[in-house]
Structure formats: C-alpha cells, structure tokens
Short mmCIF file of C-alpha atoms in Angstrom, two decimals:
data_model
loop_
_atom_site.label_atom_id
_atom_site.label_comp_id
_atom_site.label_asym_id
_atom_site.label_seq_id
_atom_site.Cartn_x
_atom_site.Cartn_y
_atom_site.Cartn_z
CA UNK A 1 90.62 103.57 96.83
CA UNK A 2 91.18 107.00 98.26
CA UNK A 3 91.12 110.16 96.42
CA UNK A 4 94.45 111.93 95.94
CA UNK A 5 94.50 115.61 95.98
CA UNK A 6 93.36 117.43 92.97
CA UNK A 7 91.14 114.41 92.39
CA UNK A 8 87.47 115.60 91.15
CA UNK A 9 86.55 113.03 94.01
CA UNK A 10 85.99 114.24 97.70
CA UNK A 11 88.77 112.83 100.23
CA UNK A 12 86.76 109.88 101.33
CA UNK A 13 88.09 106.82 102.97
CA UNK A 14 87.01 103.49 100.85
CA UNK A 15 89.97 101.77 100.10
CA UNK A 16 90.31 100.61 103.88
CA UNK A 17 86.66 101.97 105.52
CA UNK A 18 86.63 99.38 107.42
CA UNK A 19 90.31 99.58 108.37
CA UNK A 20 89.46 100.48 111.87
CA UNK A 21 85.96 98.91 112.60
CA UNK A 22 84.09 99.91 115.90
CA UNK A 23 82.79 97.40 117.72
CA UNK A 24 78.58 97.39 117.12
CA UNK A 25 77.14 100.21 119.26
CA UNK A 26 80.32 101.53 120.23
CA UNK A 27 80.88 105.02 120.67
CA UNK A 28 84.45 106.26 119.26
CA UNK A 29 86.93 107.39 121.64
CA UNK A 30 87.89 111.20 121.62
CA UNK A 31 91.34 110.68 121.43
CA UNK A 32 91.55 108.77 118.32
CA UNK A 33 92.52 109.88 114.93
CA UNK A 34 92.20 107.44 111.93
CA UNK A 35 94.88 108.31 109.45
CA UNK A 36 94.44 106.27 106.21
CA UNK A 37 97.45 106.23 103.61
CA UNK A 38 97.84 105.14 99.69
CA UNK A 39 101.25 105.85 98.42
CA UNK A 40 102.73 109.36 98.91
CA UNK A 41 101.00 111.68 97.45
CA UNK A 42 97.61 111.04 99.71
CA UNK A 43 99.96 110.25 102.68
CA UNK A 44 101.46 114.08 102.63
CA UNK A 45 97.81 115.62 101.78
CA UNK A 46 96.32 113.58 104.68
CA UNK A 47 99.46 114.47 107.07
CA UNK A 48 98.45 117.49 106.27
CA UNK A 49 94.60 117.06 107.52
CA UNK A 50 95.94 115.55 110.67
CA UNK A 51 97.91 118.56 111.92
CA UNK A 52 94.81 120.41 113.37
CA UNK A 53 93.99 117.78 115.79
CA UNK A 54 95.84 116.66 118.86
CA UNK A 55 96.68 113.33 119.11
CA UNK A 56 96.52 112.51 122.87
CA UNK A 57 96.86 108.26 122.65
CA UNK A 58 97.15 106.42 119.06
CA UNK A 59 97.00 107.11 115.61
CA UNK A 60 96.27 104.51 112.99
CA UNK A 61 98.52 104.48 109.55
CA UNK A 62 97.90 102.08 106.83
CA UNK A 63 98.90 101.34 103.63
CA UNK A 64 102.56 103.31 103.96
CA UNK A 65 103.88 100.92 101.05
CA UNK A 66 107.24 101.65 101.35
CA UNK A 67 106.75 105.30 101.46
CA UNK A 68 109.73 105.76 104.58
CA UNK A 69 110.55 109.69 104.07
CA UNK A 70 106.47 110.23 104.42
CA UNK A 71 106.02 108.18 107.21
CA UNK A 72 108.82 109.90 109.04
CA UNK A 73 107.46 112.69 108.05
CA UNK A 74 104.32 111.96 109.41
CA UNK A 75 105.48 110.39 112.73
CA UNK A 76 107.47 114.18 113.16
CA UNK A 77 104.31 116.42 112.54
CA UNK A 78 102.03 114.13 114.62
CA UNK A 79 104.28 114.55 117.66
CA UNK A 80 104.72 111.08 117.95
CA UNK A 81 105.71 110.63 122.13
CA UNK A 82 106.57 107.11 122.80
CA UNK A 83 106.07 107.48 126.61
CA UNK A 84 102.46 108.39 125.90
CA UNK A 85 101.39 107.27 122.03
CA UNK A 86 100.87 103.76 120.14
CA UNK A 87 101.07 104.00 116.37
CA UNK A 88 98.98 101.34 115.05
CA UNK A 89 99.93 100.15 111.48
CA UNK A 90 96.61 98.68 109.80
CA UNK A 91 98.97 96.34 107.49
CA UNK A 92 100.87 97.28 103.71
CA UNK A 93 104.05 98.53 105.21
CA UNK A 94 105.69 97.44 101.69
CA UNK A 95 105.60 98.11 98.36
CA UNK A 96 105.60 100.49 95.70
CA UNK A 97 106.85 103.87 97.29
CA UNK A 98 110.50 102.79 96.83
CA UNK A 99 111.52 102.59 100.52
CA UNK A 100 110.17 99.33 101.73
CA UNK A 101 113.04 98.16 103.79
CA UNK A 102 113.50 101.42 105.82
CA UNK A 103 109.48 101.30 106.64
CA UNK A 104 110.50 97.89 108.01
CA UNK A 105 113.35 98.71 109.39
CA UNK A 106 111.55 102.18 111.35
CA UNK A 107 108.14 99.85 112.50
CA UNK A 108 110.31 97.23 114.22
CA UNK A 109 112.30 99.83 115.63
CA UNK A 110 108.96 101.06 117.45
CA UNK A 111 108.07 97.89 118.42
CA UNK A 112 107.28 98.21 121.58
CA UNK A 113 105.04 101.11 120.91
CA UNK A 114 103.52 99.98 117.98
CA UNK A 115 100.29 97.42 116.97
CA UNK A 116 100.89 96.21 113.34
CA UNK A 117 98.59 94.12 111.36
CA UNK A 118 99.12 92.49 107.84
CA UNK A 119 97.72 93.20 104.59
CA UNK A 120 97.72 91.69 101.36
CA UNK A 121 101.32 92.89 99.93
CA UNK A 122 102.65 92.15 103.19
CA UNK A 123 101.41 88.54 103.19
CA UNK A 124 102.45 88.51 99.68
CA UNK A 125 106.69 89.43 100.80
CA UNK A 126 106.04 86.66 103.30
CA UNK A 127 105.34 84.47 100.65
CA UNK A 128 107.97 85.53 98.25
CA UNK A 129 110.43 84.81 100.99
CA UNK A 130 109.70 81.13 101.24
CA UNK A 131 110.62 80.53 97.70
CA UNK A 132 113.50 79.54 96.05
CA UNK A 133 116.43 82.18 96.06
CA UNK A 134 116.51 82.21 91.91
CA UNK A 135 112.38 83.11 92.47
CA UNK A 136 112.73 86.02 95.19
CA UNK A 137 115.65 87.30 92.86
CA UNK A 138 112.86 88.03 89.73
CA UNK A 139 110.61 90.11 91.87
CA UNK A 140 110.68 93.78 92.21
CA UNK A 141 113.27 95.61 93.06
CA UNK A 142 112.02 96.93 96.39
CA UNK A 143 110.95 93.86 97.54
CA UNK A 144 113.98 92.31 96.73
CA UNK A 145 116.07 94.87 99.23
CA UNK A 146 114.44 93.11 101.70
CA UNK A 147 115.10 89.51 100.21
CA UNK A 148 118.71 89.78 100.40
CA UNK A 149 119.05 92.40 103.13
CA UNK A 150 121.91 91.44 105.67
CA UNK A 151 118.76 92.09 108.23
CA UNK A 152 115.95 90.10 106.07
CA UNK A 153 115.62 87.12 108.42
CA UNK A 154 114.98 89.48 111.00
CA UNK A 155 113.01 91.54 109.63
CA UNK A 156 110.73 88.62 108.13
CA UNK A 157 109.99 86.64 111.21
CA UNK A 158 109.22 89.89 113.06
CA UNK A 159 106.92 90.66 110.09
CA UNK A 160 105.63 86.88 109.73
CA UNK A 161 104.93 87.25 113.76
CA UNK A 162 102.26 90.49 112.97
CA UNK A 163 98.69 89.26 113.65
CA UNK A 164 95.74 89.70 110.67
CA UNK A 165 94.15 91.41 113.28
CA UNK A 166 94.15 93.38 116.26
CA UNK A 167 91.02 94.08 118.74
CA UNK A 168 91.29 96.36 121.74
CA UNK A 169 88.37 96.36 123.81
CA UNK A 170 89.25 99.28 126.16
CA UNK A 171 88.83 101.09 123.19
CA UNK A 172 86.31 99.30 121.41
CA UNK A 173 87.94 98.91 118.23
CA UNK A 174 89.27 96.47 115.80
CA UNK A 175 92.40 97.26 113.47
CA UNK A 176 91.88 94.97 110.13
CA UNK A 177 93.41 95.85 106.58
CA UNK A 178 90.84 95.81 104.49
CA UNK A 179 88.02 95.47 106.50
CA UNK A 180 85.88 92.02 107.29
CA UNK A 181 83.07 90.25 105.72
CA UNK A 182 80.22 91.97 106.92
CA UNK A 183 78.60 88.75 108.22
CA UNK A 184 81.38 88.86 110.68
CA UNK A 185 81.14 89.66 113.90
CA UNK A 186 84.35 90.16 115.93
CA UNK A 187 84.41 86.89 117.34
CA UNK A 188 83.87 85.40 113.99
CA UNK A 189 86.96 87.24 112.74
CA UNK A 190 89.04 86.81 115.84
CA UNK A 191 88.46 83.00 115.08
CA UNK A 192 89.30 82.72 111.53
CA UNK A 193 92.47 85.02 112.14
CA UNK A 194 94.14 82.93 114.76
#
C-alpha cells in the first residue's frame, strides 16, 4: 500500500508496483509518467508530485476509488489534451471515496481517449450487479448509486467490456492492476486474461 503524506514511510509505490510492468529489457519511454492513486489524500499529494513534469503522451491513474473531485482535479493540473494525451486507468475506478458514479460517469465520457483496465473492486460491482435486486440493495451506499442509477446498465456493460489487461508494444508496456505472477511472462498473462 502506498504511503500517505505525513506517513513515517517514504512515498514508495507497492500497492500496485507492478501496475505498469515494462516489458523484460525494455527501456521506459521519456514521455511517460506513472501516477499511482489510493483514496484522496495520496491522490492530491501525488497530483502534486506530478506537476513538475510535462506530460507529452499518457499518464497512468489507478486506484481513483470513487474519488471524482480529485480525479478532476488531477485531469485539470496535468493538462489533460485529448487531441494529443491517453489517460490510462490501471483498474479501481470505484469505491470508497464517495463519488463512484461520477468517476464512471467522467472515464466513459473519455472513452475514446482513455485505456481502462479492471481491478478487484471493479470486478467485485460487476458481480454485485448480477445479483438479485433485494442483494445489490444491502451493499454500500456508493456502490449502490450505481446499482439503481437511471444510467447503470450503461455504465455496467461499458465497465464489464474493460479488459484485465492492456499491453502496448509501441511502448513496451503492460497496464495490469495489481501486477502479475512473476512466473508470467506477457504472453502468459495475455492468455489467461482473454
């Protein structure tokens, strides 16, 4: 898990290290900027990090968990130019932060412009929304916004249509939440996602 500021930790990626894995040997672009969220308070303090450097071609978010005003924020300071930049969204656009059905709601608004994976709470909403009515209806309350949103079905099969991973081999990269099994190669992983 990532520090948050005024941790006694140093602001190290583990939660999602391996969000954005580079294929073996690769050397990273120069135009890329990893940005790795968990919940608000680490998104503003690593929005903040992010200022200093121009992004020229795509930034990676994850883990936004519902945290909309942030992620606007973000998208704002980074200069976000959809003629020119890709956002790529490394999975958890729900949960927790409160706002989970305007993160939705923004992402597929970018579509075209965006790469967005799944992670774990967002496979998790998927599966919520195949239950019974009375069942989605004792979740929480932000994922039940989306449940019974005049939008959900939408919203859901756009979501349910997001790959568990995303390679890009002009770049040499691979967008996973949560990283791989590190006997996997990216074949391996390409396989077992499809």
């Amino acid at each position: 898990r990532p520090s948050r500021p005024g941790s006694d930790r140093s602001p190290v990626f583990t939660h999602l290290a391996l969000s954005l894995c580079l294929a073996a040997g690769a050397a990273a672009p120069r135009n890329v900027v990893l940005f790795i969220a968990d919940g608000a308070g680490f998104l503003h303090y690593e929005a903040a990090r992010l200022l200093a450097h121009k992004v020229t071609t795509w930034s990676a978010i994850g883990d936004i968990q519902g945290c909309y005003d942030e992620l606007a924020m973000l998208i704002e300071r980074l200069g976000f130019d959809p003629a020119r930049d890709t956002l790529w969204f490394c999975g958890d656009l729900v949960n927790r932060g409160g706002q989970s059905l305007e993160v939705l709601r923004l992402v597929k608004s970018l579509n075209e412009r965006t790469v967005v994976t799944l992670g774990n709470h967002d496979l998790s909403l998927l599966a919520v929304s195949v239950r019974s009515e009375q069942d989605q209806a004792k979740i929480n309350p932000e994922l039940r916004a989306i449940l019974f949103a005049p939008d959900r079905d939408e919203l859901l099969g756009w979501l349910r249509q997001r790959p568990l991973l995303h390679v890009d081999r002009s770049l040499d990269c691979m967008l996973v939440h949560a990283g791989l099994a590190p006997s996997w190669d990216i074949a391996r992983a390409e396989s077992v996602a499809r």
